[in-house]
mmCIF file of C-alpha atoms in Angstrom:
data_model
loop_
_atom_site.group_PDB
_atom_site.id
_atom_site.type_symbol
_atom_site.label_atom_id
_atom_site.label_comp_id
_atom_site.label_asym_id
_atom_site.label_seq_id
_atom_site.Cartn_x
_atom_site.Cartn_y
_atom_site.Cartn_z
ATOM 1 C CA UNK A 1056 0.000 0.000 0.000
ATOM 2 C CA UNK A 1057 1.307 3.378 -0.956
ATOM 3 C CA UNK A 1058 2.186 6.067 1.720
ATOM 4 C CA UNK A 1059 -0.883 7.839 -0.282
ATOM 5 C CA UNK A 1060 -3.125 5.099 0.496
ATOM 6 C CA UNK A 1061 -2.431 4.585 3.961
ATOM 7 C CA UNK A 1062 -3.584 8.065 4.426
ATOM 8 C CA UNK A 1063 -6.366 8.199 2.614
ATOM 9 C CA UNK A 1064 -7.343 5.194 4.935
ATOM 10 C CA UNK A 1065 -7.546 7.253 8.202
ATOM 11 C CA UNK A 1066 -8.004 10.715 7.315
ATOM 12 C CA UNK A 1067 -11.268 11.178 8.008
ATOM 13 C CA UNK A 1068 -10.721 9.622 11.621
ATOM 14 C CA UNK A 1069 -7.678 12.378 11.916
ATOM 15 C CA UNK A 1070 -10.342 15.144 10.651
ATOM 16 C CA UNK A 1071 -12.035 14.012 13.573
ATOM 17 C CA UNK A 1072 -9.609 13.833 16.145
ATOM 18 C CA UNK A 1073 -8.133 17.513 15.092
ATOM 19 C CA UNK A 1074 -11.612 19.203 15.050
ATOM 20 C CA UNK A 1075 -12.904 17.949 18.741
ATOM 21 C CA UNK A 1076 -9.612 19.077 19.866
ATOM 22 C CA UNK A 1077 -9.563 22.250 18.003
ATOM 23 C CA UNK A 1078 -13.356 22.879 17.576
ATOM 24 C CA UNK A 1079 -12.645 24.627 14.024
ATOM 25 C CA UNK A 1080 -13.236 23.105 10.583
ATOM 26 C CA UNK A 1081 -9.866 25.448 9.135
ATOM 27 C CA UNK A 1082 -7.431 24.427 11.895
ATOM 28 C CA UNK A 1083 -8.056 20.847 11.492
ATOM 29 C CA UNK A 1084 -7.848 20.785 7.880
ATOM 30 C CA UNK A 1085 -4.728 22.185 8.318
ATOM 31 C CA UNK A 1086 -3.636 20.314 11.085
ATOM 32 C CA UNK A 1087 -4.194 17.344 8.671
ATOM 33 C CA UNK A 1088 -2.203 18.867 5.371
ATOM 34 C CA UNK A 1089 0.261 19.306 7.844
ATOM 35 C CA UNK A 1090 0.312 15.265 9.317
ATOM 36 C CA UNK A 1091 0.029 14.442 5.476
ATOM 37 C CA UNK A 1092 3.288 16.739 4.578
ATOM 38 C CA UNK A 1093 5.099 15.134 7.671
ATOM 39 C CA UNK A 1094 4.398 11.626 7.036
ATOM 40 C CA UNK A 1095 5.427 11.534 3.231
ATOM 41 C CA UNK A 1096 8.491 13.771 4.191
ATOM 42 C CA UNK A 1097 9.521 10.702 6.186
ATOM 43 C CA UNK A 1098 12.399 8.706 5.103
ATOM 44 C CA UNK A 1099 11.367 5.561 6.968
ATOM 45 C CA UNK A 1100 8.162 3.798 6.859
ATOM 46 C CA UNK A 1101 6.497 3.590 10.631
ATOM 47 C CA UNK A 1102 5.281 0.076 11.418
ATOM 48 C CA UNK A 1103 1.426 1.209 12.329
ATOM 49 C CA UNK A 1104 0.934 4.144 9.586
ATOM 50 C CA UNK A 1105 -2.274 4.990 11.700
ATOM 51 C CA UNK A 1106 -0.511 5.053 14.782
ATOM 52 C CA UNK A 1107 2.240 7.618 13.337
ATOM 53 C CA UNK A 1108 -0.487 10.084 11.751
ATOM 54 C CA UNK A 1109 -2.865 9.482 14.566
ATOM 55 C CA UNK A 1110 -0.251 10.686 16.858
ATOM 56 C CA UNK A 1111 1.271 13.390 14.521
ATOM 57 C CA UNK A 1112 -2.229 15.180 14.110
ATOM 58 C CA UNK A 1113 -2.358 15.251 17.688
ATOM 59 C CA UNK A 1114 0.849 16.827 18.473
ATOM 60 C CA UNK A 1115 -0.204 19.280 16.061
ATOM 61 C CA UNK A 1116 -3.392 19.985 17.380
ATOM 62 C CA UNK A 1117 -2.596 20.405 20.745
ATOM 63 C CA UNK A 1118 0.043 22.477 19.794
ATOM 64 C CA UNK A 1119 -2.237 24.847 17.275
ATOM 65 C CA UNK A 1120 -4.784 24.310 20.478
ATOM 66 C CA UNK A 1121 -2.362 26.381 22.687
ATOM 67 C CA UNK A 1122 -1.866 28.931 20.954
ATOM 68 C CA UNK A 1123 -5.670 29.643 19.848
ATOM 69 C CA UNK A 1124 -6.393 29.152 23.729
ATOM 70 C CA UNK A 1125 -4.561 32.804 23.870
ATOM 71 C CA UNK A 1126 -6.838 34.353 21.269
ATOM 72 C CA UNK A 1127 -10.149 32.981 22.602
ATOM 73 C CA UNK A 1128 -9.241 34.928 25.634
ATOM 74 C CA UNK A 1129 -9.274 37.971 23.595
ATOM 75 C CA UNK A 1130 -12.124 37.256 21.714
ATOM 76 C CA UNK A 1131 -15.509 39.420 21.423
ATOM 77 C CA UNK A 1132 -18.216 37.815 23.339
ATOM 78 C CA UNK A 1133 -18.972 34.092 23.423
ATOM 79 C CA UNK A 1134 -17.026 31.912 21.760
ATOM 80 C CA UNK A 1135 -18.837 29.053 19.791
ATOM 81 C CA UNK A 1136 -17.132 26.062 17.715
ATOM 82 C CA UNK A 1137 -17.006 26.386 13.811
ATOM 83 C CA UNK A 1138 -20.249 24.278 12.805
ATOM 84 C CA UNK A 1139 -19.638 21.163 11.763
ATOM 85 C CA UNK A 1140 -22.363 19.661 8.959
ATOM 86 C CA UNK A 1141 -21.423 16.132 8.816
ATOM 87 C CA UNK A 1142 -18.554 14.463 10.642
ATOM 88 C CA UNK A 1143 -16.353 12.481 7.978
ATOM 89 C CA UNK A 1144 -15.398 9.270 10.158
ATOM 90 C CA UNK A 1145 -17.654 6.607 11.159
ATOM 91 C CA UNK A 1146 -17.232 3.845 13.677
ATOM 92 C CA UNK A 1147 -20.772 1.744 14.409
ATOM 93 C CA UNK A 1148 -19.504 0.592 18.071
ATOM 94 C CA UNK A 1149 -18.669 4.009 18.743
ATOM 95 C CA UNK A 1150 -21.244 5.921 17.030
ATOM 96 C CA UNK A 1151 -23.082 7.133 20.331
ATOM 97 C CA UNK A 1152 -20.060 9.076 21.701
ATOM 98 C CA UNK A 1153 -18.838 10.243 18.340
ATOM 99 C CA UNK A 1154 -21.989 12.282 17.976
ATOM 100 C CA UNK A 1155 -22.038 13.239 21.560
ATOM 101 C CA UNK A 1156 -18.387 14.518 21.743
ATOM 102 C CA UNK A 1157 -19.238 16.650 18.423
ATOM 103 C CA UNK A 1158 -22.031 18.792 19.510
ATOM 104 C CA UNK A 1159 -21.684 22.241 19.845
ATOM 105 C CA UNK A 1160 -22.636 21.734 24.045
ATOM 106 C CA UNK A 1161 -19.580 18.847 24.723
ATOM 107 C CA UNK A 1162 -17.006 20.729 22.618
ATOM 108 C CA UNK A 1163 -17.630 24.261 24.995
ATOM 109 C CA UNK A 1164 -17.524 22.011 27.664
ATOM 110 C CA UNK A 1165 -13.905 20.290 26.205
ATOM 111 C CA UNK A 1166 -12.719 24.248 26.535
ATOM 112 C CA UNK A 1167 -12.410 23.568 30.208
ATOM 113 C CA UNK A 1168 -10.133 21.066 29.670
ATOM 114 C CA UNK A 1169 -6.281 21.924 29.598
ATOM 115 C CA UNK A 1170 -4.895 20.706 25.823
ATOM 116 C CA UNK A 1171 -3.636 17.560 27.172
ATOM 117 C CA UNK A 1172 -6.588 17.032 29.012
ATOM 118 C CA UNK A 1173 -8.833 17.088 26.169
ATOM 119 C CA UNK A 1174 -6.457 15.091 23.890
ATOM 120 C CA UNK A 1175 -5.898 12.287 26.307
ATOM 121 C CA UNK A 1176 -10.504 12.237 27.043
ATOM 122 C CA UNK A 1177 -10.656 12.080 22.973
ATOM 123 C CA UNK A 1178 -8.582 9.612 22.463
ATOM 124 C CA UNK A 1179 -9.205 7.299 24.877
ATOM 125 C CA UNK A 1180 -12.898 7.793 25.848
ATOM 126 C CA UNK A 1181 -13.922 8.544 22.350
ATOM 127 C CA UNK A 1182 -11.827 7.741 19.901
ATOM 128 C CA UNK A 1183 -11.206 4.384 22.013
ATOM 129 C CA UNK A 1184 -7.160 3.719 22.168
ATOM 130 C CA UNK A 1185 -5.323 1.978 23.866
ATOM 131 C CA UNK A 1186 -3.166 3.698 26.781
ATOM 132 C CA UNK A 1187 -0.138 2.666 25.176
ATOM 133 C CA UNK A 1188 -1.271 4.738 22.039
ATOM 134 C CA UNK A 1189 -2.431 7.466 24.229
ATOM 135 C CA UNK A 1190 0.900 8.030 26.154
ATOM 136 C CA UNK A 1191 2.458 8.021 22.404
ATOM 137 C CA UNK A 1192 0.147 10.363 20.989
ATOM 138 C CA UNK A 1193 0.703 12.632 23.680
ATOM 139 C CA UNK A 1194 4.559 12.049 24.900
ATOM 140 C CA UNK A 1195 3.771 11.236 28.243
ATOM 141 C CA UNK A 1196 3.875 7.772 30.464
ATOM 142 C CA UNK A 1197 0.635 5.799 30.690
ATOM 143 C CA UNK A 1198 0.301 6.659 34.280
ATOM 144 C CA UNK A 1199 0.064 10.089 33.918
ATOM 145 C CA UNK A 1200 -2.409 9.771 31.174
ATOM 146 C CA UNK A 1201 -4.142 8.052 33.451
ATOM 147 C CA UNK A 1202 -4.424 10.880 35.833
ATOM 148 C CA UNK A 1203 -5.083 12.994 33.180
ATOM 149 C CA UNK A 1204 -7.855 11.139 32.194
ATOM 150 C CA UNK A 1205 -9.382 10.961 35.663
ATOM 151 C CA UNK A 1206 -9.187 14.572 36.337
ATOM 152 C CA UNK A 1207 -10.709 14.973 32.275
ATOM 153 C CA UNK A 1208 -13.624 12.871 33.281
ATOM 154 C CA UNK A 1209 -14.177 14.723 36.785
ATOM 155 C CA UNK A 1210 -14.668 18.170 34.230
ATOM 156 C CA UNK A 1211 -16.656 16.753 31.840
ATOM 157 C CA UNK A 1212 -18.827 14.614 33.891
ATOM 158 C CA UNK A 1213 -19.891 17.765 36.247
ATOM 159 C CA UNK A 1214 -21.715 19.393 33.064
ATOM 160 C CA UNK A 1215 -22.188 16.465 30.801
ATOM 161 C CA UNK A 1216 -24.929 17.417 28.395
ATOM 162 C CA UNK A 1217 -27.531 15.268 27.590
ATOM 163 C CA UNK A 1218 -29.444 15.001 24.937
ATOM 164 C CA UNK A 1219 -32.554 13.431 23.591
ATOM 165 C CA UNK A 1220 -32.141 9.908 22.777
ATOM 166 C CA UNK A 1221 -34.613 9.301 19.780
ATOM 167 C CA UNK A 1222 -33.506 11.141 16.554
ATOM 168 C CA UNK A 1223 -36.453 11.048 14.657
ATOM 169 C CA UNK A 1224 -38.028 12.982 17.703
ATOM 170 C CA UNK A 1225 -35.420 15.754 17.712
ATOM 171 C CA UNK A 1226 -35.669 16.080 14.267
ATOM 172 C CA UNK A 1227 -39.716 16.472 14.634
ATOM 173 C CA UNK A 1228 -39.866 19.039 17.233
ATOM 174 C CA UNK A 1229 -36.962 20.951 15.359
ATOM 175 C CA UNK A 1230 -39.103 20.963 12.622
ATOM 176 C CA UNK A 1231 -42.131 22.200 14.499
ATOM 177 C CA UNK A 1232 -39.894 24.539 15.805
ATOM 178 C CA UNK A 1233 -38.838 26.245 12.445
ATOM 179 C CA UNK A 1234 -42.452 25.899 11.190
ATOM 180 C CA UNK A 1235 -43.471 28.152 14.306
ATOM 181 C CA UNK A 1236 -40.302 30.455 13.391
ATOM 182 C CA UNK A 1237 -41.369 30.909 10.048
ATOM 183 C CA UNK A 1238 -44.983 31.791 11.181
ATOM 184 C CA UNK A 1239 -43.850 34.414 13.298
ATOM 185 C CA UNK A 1240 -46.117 32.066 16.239
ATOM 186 C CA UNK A 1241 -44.555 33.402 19.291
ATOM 187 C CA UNK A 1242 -47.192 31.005 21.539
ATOM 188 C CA UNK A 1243 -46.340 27.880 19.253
ATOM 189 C CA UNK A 1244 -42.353 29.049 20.050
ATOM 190 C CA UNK A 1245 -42.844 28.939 23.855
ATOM 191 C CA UNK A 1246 -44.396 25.851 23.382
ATOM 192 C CA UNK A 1247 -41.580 24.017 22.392
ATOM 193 C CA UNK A 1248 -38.813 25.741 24.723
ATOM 194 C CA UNK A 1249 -37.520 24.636 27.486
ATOM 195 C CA UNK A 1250 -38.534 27.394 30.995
ATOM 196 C CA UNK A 1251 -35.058 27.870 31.500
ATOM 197 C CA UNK A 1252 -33.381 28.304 27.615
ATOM 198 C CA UNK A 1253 -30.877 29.928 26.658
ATOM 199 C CA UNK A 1254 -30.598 31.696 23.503
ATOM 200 C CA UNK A 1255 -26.975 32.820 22.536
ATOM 201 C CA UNK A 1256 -24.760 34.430 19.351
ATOM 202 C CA UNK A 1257 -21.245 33.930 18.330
ATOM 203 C CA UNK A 1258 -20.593 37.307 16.259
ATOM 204 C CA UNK A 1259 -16.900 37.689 17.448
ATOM 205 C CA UNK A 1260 -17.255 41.581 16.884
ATOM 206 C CA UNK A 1261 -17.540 41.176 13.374
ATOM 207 C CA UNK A 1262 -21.193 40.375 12.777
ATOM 208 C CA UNK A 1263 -24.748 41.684 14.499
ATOM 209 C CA UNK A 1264 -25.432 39.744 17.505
ATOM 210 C CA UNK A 1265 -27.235 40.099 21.186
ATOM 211 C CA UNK A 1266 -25.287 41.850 23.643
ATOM 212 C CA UNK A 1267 -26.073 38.990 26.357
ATOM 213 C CA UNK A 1268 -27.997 35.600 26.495
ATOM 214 C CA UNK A 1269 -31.666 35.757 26.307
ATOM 215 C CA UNK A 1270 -32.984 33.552 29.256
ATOM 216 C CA UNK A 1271 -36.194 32.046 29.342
ATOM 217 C CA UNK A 1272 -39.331 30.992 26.677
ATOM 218 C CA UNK A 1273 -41.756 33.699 26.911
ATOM 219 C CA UNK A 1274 -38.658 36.045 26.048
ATOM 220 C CA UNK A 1275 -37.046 33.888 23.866
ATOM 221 C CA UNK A 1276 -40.457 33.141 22.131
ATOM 222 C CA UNK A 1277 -41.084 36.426 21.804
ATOM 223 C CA UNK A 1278 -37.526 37.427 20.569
ATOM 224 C CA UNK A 1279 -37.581 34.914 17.496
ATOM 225 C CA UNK A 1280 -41.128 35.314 16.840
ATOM 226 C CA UNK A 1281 -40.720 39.196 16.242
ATOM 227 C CA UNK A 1282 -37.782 39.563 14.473
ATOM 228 C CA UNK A 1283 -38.002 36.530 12.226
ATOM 229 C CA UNK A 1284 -40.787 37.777 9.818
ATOM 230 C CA UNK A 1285 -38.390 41.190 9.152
ATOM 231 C CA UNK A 1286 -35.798 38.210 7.965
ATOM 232 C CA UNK A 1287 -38.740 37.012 5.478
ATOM 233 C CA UNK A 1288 -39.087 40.372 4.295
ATOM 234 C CA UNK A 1289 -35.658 40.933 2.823
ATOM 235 C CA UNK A 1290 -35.783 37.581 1.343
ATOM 236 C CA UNK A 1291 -33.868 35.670 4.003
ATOM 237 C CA UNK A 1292 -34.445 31.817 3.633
ATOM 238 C CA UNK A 1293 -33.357 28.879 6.237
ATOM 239 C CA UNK A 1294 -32.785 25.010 5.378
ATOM 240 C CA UNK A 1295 -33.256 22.745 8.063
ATOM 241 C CA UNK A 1296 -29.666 20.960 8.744
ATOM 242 C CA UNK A 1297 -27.856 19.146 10.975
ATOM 243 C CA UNK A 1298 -25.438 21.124 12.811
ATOM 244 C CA UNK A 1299 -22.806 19.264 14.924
ATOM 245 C CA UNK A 1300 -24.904 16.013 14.908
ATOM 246 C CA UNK A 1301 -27.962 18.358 16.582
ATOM 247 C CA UNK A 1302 -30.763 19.547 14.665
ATOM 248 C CA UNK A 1303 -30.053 22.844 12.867
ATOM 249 C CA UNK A 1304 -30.477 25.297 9.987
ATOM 250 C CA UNK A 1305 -28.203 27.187 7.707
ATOM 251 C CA UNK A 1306 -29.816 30.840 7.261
ATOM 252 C CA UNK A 1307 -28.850 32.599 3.659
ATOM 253 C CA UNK A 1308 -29.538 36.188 2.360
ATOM 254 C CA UNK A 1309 -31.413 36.604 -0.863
ATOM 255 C CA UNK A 1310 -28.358 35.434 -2.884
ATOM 256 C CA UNK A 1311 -28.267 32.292 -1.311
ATOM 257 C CA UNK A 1312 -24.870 32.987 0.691
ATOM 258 C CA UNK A 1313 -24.658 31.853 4.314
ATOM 259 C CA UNK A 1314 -26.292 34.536 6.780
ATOM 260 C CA UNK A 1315 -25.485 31.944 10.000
ATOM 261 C CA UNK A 1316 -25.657 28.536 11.507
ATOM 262 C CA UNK A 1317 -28.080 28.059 14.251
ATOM 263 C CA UNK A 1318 -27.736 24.726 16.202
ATOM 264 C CA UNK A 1319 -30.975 23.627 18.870
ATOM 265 C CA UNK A 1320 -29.913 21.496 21.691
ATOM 266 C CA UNK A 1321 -32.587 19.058 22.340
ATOM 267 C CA UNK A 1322 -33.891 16.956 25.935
ATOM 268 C CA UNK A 1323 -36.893 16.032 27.755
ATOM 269 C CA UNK A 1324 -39.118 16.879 24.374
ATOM 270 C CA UNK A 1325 -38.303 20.715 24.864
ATOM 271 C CA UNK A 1326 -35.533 22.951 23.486
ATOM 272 C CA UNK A 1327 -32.844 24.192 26.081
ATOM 273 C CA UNK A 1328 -30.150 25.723 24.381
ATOM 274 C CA UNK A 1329 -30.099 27.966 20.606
ATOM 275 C CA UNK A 1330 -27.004 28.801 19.719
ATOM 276 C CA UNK A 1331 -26.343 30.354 16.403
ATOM 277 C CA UNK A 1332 -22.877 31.220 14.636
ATOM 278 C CA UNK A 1333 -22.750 34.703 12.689
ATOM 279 C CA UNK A 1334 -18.875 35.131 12.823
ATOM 280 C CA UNK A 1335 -18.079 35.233 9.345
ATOM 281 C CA UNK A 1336 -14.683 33.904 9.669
ATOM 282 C CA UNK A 1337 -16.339 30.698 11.356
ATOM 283 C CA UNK A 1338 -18.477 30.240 7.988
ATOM 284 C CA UNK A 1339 -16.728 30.042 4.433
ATOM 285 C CA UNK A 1340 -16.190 26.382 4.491
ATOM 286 C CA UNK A 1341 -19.621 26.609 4.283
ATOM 287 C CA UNK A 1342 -19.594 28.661 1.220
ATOM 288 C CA UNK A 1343 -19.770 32.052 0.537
ATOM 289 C CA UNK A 1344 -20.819 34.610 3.420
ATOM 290 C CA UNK A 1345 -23.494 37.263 3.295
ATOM 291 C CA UNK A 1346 -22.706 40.785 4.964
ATOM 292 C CA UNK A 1347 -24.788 40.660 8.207
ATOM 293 C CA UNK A 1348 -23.924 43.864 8.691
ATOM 294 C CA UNK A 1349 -25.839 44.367 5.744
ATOM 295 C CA UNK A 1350 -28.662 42.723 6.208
ATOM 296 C CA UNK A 1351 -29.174 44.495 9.632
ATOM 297 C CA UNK A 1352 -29.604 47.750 7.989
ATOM 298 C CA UNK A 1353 -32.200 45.976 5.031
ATOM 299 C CA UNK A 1354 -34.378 44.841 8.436
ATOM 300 C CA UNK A 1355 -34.130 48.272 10.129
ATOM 301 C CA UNK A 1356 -34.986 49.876 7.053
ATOM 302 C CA UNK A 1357 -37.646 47.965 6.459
ATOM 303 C CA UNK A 1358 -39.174 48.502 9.429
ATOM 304 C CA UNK A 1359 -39.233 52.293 9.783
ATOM 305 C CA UNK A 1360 -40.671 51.709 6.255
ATOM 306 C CA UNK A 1361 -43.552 50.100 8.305
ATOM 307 C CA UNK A 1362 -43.639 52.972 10.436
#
């Protein structure tokens, strides 16, 4: 098998392992050029290629993961993962915590985690290796991977989310809920939130978005279900989607380029969490962006037309 091959064979599980870790589409594509350029700049031929990349795209990540950790404390109001539309690797006997560990509410909570933290809890609890390939992948001794895991566990454990269980379910209320968006039905809306949601933006300074979380279904409800129909107005359109294995939709301007991601976190039959991604830089490998900034003017204009 040529070097080509063998990566062709695991690079959508590296993909994976480089975007828990790094919770961005970009970085992890690059983090996996990078493993690619490393491994066929290698004069020998490792025993286990998957092994070597798995624990090359690792190193990288964490490493790319440090350094992003300083920006994120910088950054202009909540910080929200690059959506994700489908994840590229598959494993049946793992497929319950691959989707877990993607959603939008596990990766914020991996941001608690120190890098080598999260590394050792996705490989080992997710990605399922061994401890000898963990300590590898890593550069530390099995032991302390073990304590790293234990204390990784403790963190993620205290604010696990949870999620409903049945699919077609989620993907049924979600629906309801974007027929009642589309309606402008602000009673439907509460209807199908949870008392205590949360409703929150990622605009990183460079897009419209709230200045705080909106808290609660009668003002979430109301929120949505008056500002929604002044999207329809301009022509802004929404197609339901999966958005980091939850139930989503992709908003686009008139011209069809991406507006924002909104993701719905789903339990107990009732929505708890909306969190949408406007951040422009967290969108083109979705395709082209609209100007939000844009747009917000059309709506305000549009309603002092109404005046």
């Amino acid at each position: 098998m040529s070097k080509v091959e063998q990566f062709e064979e695991v690079r959508s599980l590296l993909f994976s392992i480089a975007y828990r870790i790094l919770g961005s589409v970009s970085e992890a594509e690059d983090a996996v050029q990078e493993t690619w350029l490393r491994f066929d700049g290698s004069a020998t031929r490792p025993t286990s290629a998957k092994a070597f990349l798995s624990t090359t795209v690792t190193r990288i990540s964490i490493d790319v993961l440090r350094s992003a950790r300083v920006r994120r404390e910088e950054y202009v109001g909540p910080w929200f993962p690059e959506p994700l539309l489908s994840d590229p690797y598959e494993d049946p006997a793992r497929s319950v915590e691959l989707a877990d560990s993607v959603s939008m509410a596990a990766l914020l909570l991996l941001e608690r985690l120190s890098p080598l933290e999260r590394a050792v809890f996705l490989l080992r609890d997710v990605f399922a290796f061994g401890f000898d390939e963990v300590a590898t992948a890593v550069g530390r001794s099995e032991a302390a991977c073990r304590q790293l895991l234990v204390r990784a566990r403790r963190h993620m454990e205290a604010g696990r989310p949870r999620f409903e269980a049945d699919r077609r379910e989620r993907q049924e209320l979600a629906a309801r809920f974007f027929d009642a968006l589309k309606d402008g039905d602000v009673d439907g809306l509460q209807n199908l939130l949870a008392a205590d949601v949360q409703m929150v933006g990622d605009g990183g300074g460079k897009a419209p978005q709230l200045a705080r979380a909106v808290v609660g279904a009668q003002n979430v409800a109301r929120l949505l279900g008056s500002a929604f129909p002044w999207l329809l107005r301009i022509d802004v359109t929404f197609e339901p989607h999966e958005i980091n294995g939850q139930p989503g939709a992709l908003f686009r301007d008139r011209d069809g380029r991406i507006l924002y991601a909104m993701a719905l976190e789903v339990l107990d039959g009732r929505i708890q969490a909306i969190r949408s991604v406007l951040n422009p830089d967290k969108l083109t490998h979705l395709g082209p962006v609209a100007d939000a900034w844009a747009v917000d003017r059309e709506v305000k204009q549009a309603r002092r037309q109404a005046r």
